[in-house]
CSV table of C-alpha atoms and ligand atoms in Angstrom, one decimal:
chain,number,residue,atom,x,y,z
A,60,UNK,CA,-34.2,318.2,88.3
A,61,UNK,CA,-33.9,314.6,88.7
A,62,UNK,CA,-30.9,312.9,90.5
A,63,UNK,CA,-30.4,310.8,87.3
A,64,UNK,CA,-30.6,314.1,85.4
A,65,UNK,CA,-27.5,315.5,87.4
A,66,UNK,CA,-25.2,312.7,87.1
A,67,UNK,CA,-25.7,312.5,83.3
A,68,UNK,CA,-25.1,316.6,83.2
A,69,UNK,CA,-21.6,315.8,85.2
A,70,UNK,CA,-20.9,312.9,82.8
A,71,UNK,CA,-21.6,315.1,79.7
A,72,UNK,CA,-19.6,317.9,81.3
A,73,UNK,CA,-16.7,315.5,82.1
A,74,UNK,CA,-16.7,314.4,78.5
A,75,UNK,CA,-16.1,317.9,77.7
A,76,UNK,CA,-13.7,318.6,79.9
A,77,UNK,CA,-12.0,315.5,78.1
A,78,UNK,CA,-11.8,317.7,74.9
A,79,UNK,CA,-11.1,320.9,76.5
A,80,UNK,CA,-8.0,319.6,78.5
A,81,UNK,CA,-6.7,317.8,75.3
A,82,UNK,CA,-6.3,321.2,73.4
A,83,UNK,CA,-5.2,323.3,76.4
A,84,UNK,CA,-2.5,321.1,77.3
A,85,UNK,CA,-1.4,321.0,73.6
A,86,UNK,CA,-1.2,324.6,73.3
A,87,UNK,CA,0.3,325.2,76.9
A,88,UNK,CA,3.2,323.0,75.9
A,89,UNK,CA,3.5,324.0,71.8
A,90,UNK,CA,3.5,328.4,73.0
A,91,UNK,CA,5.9,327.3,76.0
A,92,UNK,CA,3.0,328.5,78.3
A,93,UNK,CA,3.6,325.7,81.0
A,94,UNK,CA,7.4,325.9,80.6
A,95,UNK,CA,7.2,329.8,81.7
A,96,UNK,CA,5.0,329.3,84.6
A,97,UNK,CA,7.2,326.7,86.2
A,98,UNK,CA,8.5,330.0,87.6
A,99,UNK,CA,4.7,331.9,89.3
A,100,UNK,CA,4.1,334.6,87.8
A,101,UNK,CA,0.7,337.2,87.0
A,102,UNK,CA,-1.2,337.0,83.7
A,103,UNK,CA,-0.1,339.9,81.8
A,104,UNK,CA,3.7,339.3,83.2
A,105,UNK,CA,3.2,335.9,81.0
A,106,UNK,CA,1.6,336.9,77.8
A,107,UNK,CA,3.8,339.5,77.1
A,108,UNK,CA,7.1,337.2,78.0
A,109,UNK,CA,6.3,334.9,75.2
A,110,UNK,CA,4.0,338.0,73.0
A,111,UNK,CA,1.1,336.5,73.2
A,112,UNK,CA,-2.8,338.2,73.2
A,113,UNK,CA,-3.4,339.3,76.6
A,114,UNK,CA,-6.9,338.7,76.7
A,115,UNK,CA,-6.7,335.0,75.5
A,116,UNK,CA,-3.5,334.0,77.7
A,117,UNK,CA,-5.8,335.0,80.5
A,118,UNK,CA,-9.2,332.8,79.3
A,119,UNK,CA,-6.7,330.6,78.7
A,120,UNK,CA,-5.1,330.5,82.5
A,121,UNK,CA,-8.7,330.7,83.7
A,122,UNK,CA,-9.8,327.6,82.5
A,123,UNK,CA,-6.5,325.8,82.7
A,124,UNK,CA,-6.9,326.1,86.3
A,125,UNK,CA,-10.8,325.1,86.5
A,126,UNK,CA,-8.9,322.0,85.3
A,127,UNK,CA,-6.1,321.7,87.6
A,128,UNK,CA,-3.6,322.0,84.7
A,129,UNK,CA,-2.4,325.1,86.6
A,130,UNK,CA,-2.1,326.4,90.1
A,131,UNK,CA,-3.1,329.9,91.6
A,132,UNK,CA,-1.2,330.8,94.5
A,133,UNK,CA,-0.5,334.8,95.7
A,134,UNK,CA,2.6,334.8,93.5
A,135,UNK,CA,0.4,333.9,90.6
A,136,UNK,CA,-0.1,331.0,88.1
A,137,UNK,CA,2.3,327.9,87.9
A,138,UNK,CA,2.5,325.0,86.2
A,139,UNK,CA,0.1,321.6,87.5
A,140,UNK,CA,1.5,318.4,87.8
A,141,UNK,CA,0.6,316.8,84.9
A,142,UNK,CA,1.5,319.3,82.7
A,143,UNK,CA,4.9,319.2,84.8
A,144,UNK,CA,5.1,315.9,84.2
A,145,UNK,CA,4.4,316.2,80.3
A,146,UNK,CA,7.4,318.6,80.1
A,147,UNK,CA,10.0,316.8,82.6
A,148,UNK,CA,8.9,313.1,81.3
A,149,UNK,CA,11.5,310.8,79.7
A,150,UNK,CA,9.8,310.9,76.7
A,151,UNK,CA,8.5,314.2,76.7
A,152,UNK,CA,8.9,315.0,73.1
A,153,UNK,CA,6.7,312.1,71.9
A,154,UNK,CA,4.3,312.8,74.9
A,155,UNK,CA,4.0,316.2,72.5
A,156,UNK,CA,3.8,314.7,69.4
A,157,UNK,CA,1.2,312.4,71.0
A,158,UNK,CA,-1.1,315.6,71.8
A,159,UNK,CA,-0.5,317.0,68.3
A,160,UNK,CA,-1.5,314.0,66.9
A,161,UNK,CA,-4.7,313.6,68.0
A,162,UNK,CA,-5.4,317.2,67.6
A,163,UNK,CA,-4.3,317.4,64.3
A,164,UNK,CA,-4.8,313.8,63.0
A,165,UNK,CA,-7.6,311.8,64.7
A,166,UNK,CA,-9.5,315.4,65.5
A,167,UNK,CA,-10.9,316.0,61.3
A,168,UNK,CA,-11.1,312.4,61.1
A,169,UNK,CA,-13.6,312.2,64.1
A,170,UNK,CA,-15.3,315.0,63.1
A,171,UNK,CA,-16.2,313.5,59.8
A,172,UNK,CA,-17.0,310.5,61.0
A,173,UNK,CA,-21.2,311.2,60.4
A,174,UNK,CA,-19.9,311.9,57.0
A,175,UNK,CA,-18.0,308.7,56.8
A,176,UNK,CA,-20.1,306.3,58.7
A,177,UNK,CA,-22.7,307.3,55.5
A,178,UNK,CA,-20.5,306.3,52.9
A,179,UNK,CA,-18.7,309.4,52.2
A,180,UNK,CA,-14.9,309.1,50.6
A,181,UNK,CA,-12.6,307.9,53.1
A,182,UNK,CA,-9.3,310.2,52.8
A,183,UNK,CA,-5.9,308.4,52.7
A,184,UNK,CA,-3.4,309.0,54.8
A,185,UNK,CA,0.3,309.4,54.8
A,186,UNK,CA,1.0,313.4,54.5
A,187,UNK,CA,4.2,314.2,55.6
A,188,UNK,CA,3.3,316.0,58.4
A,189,UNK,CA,0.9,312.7,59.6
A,190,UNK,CA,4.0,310.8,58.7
A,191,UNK,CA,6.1,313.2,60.9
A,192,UNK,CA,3.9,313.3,63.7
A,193,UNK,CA,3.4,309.0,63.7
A,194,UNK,CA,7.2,308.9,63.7
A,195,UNK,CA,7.1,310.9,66.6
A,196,UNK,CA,4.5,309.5,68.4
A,197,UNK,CA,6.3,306.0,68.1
A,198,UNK,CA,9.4,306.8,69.5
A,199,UNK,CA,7.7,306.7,73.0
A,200,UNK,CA,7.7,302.8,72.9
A,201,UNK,CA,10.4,302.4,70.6
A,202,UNK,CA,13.4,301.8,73.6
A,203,UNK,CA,10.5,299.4,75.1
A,204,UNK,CA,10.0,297.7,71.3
A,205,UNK,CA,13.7,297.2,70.9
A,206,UNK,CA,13.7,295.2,74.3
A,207,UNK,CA,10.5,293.3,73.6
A,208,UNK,CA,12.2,292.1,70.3
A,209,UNK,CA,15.1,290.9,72.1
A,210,UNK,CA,13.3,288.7,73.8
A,211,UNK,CA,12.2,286.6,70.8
A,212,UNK,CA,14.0,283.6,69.9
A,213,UNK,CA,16.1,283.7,67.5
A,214,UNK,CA,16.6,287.8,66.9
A,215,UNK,CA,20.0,288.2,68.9
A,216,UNK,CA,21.5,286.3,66.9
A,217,UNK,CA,20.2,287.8,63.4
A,218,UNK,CA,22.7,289.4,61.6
A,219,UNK,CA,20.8,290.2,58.2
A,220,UNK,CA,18.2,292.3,58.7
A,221,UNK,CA,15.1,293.3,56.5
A,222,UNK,CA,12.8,296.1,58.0
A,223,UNK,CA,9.6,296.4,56.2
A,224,UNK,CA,7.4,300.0,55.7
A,225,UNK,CA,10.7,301.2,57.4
A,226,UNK,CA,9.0,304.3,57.8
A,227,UNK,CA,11.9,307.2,59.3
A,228,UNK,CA,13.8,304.3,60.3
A,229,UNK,CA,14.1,304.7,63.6
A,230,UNK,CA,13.6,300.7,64.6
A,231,UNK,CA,16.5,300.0,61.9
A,232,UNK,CA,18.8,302.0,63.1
A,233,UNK,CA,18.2,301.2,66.3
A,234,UNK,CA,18.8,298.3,65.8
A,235,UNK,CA,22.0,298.4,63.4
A,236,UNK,CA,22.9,301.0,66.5
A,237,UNK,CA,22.1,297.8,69.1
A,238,UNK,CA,23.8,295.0,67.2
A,239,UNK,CA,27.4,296.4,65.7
A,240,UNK,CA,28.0,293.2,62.8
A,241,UNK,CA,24.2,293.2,61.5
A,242,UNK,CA,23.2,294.4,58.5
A,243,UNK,CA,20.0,295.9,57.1
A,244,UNK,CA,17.9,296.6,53.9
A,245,UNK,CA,14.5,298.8,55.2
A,246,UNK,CA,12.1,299.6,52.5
A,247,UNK,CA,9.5,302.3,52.3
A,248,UNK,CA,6.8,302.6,50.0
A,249,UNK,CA,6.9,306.5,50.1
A,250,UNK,CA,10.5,308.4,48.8
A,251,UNK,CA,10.4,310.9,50.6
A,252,UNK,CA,9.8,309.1,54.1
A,253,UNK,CA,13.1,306.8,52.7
A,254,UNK,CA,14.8,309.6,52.5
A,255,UNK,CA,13.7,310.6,56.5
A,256,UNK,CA,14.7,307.2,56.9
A,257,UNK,CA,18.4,307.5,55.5
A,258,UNK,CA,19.2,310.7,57.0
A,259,UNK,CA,18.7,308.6,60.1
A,260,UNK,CA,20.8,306.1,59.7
A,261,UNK,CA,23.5,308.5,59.4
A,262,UNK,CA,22.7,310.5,62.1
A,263,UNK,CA,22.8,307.0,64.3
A,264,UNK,CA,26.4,306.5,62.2
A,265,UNK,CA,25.3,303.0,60.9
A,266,UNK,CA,24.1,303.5,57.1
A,267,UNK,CA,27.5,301.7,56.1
A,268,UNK,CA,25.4,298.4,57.1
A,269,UNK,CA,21.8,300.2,55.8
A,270,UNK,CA,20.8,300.1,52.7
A,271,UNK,CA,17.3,302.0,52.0
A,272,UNK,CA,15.4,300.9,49.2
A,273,UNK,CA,12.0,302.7,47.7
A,274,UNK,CA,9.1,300.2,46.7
A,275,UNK,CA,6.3,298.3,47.6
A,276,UNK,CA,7.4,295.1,49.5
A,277,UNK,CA,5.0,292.9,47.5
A,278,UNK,CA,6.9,293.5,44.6
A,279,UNK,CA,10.5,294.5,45.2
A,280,UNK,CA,12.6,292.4,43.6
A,281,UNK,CA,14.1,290.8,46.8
A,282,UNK,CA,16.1,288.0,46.8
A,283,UNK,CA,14.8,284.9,47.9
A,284,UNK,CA,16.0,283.3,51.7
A,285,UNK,CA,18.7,285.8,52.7
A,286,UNK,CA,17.4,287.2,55.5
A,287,UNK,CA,17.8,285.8,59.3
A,288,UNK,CA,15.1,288.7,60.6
A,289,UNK,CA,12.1,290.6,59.2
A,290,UNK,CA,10.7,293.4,61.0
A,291,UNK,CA,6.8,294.9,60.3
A,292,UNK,CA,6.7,297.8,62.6
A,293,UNK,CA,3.6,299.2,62.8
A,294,UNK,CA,1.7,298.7,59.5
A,295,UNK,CA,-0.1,295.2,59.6
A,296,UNK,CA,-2.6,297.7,59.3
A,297,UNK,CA,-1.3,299.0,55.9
A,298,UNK,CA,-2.6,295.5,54.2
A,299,UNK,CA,-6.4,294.4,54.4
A,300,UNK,CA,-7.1,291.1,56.2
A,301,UNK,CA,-7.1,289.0,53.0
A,302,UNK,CA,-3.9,290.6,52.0
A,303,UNK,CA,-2.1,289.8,55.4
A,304,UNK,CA,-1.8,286.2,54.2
A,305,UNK,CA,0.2,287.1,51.2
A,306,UNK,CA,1.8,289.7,52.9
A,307,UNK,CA,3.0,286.9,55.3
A,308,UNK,CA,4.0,284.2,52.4
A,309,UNK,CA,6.0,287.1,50.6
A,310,UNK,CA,8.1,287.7,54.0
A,311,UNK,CA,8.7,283.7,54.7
A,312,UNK,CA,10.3,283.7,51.0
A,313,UNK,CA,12.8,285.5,52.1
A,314,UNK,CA,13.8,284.0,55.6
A,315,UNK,CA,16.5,281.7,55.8
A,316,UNK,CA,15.5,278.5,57.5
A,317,UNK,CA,14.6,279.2,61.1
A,318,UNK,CA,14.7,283.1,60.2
A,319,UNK,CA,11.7,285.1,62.2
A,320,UNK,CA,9.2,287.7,61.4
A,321,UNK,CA,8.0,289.9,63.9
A,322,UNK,CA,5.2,291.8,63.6
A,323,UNK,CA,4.8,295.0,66.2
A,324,UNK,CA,1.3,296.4,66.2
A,325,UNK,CA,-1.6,297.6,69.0
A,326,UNK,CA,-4.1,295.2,69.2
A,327,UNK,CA,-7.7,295.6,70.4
A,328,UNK,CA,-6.9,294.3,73.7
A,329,UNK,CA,-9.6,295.0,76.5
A,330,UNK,CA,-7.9,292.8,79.3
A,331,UNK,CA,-8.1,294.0,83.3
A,332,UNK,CA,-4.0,295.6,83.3
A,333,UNK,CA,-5.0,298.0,80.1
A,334,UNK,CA,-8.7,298.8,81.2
A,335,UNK,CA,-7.0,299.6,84.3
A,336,UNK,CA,-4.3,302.0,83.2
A,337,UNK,CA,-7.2,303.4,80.7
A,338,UNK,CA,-5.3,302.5,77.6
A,339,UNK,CA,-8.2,300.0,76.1
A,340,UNK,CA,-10.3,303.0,75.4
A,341,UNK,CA,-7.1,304.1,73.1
A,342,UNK,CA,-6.6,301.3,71.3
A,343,UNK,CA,-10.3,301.3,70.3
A,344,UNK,CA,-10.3,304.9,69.3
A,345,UNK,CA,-7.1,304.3,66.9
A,346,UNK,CA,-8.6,301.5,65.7
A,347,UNK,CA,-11.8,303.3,64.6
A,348,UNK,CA,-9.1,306.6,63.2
A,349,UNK,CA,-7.4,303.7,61.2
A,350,UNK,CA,-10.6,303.0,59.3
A,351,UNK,CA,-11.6,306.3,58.9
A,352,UNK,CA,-9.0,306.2,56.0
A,353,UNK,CA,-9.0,304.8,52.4
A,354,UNK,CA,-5.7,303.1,52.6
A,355,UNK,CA,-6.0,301.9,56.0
A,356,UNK,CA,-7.6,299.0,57.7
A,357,UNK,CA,-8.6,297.9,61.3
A,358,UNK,CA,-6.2,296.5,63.9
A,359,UNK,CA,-5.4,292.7,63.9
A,360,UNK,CA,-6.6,290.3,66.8
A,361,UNK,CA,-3.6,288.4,67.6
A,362,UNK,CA,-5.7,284.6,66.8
A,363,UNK,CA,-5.9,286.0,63.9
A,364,UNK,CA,-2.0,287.0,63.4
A,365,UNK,CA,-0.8,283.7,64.4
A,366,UNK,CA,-3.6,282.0,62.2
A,367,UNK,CA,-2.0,283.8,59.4
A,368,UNK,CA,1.5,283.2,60.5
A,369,UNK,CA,0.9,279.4,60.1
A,370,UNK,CA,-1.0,279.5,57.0
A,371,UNK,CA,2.0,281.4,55.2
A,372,UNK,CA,3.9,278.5,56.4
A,373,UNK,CA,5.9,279.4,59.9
A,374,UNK,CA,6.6,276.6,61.7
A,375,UNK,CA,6.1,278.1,65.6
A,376,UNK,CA,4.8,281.6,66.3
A,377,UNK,CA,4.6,283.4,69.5
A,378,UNK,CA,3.9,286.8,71.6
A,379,UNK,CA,5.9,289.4,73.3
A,380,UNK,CA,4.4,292.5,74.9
A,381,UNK,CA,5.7,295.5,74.7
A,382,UNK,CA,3.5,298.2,77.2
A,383,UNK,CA,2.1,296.8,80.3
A,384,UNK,CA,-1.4,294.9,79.4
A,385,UNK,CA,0.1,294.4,76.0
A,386,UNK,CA,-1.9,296.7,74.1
A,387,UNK,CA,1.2,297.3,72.1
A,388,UNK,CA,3.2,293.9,71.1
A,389,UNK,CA,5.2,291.4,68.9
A,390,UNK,CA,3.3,288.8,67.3
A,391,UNK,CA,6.3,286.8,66.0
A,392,UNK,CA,6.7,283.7,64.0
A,393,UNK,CA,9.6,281.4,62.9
A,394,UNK,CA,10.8,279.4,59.6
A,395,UNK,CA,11.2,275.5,60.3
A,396,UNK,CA,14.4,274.2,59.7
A,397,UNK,CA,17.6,273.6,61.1
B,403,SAM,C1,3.0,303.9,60.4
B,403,SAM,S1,4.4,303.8,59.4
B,403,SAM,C2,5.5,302.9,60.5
B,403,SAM,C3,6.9,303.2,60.2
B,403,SAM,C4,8.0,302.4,61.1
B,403,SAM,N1,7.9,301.0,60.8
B,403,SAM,C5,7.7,302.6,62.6
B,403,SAM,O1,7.2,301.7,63.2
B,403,SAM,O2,8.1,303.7,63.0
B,403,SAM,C6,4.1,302.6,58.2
B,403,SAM,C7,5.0,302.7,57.0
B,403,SAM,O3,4.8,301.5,56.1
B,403,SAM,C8,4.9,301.9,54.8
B,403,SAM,N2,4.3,300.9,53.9
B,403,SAM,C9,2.9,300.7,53.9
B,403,SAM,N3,2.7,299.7,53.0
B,403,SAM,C10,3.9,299.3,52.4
B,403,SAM,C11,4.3,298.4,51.4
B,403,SAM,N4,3.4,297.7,50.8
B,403,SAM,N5,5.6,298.3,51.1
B,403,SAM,C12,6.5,299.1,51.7
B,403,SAM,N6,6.2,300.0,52.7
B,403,SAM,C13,4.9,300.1,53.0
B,403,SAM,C14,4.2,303.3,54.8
B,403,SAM,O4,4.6,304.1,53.7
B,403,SAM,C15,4.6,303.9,56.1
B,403,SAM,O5,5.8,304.7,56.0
């Protein structure tokens, strides 16, 4: 066996271990696995704590610890430190979701990529459990978002607000939360996401200045220059590139003079801060997941974004990051005027 031969057998086994660790640290944190060993204790002590098959809690602890997600010590198995980490995390719970999700969504769409890639029938998505899980998932840069759209010209002061594929309305009620005399009107293609995005705003106590509306924002019957801010969270992606431009016009109609438009999305960014912190590999991956479905299209490059912005007629446009590297950021732009 060659020399060449044994690095590419430890590449290919590293890339397996990549697949294996994603789904053993899902389950160790979903069956409360890593949560019951932050106290050591012996196999058999641990499946039957949480009822679990004997024989697979111990596979399971076996090769857990070939990789390092658990300990062995004479007092038995305890939790590593990432997997530590994943439960003590500020944002633990979107840290799950973010496991779940690519189990669960990216996983079928990967695996039918041959399928796909010949021309086979590209599923839509938007179940409410993929619905669920995104809303979860985004919550871990949503207290970063909120901060990266205060830096924006222009969005401190906004006081009517118009939040766009609200989605579960967490970025609206956030920011109704945020700034106590604005106002807000989200809208959600999808009922019952609207109604996920209701229930929210009275949990965050500020639906008397939310209104929720069902429809497609392209035809709503909206009225014309009444709003000082427009939020698109997270669904650029929702419109093809030809439609973005539209998309874009539609939004400025309803600005007020000097009213901004900010558009939060990942972008494919592959600069040295994100290759560095391994987060360039992700945004390419989501990118291909997002075009693995029927109603979903690729990520935006950010030329392309402000291109758009200025076409659709906004007078200056601009960038805010919101994750170091800015993978994840606010293209925004802003309606001339005085
Ligand atoms: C990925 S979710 C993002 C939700 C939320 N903005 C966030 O960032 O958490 C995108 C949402 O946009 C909604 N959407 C897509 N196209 C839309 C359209 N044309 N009009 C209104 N909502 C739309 C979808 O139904 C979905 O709930």
């Amino acid at each position: 066996v060659s020399l060449g031969d044994l690095r590419h057998v430890r590449a290919l086994a590293r890339s397996l271990d990549g697949f294996a660790r994603l789904h053993l640290l899902r389950t160790g944190v979903e069956l409360g696995l890593f949560e019951a060993l932050r106290t050591p204790r012996g196999e058999e002590e641990l499946a039957d704590r949480l009822g679990l098959a004997r024989d697979l809690v111990s596979a399971w602890l076996n090769a857990a610890r070939t990789l390092g997600l658990v300990r062995r010590s004479e007092r038995g198995f305890s939790t590593g430190d990432l997997a530590r980490w994943l439960l003590d995390a500020d944002q633990a719970e979107a840290l799950h979701a973010l496991l779940a999700q690519a189990i669960e969504t990216y996983g079928p769409r990967l695996r039918e990529l041959p399928v796909l890639m010949k021309g086979g029938e590209r599923p839509r998505f938007g179940s409410p459990e993929e619905a669920m899980r995104t809303a979860a998932v985004s919550r871990a840069v949503e207290p970063r978002a909120l901060a990266a759209l205060a830096r924006i010209p222009g969005v401190r002061e906004a006081r009517r607000v118009l939040d766009v594929g609200c989605g579960h309305g967490t970025y609206l009620a956030g920011l109704l939360a945020r700034y106590r005399d604005a106002h807000g009107v989200g809208i959600e293609l999808d009922a019952a996401v609207a109604d996920e995005a209701r229930r929210r705003l009275r949990e965050a106590e500020v639906f008397r200045r939310g209104e929720i509306r069902v429809g497609d924002v392209m035809t709503l019957d909206l009225s014309s220059g009444t709003f000082d801010l427009a939020l698109l969270n997270n669904n650029v992606y929702y419109f093809a590139p030809d439609q973005r431009g539209p998309l874009l016009r539609r939004v400025r109609s309803v600005l007020v003079p000097r009213g901004v438009v900010a558009i939060q999305t990942p972008v494919l960014e592959m600069g040295l801060v994100s290759r560095a912190l391994g987060v360039a590999s992700g945004t390419a991956l989501f990118d291909l997941v997002l075009r693995a479905h029927g109603n979903l299209h690729g990520l935006p490059d950010p030329a392309s974004l402000h291109a758009a912005l200025r076409g659709a007629g906004f007078a200056e446009t601009g960038e805010v990051p919101i994750v170091p590297g800015g993978t994840q950021r606010y293209v925004w732009g802003r309606v001339g005027g005085s």
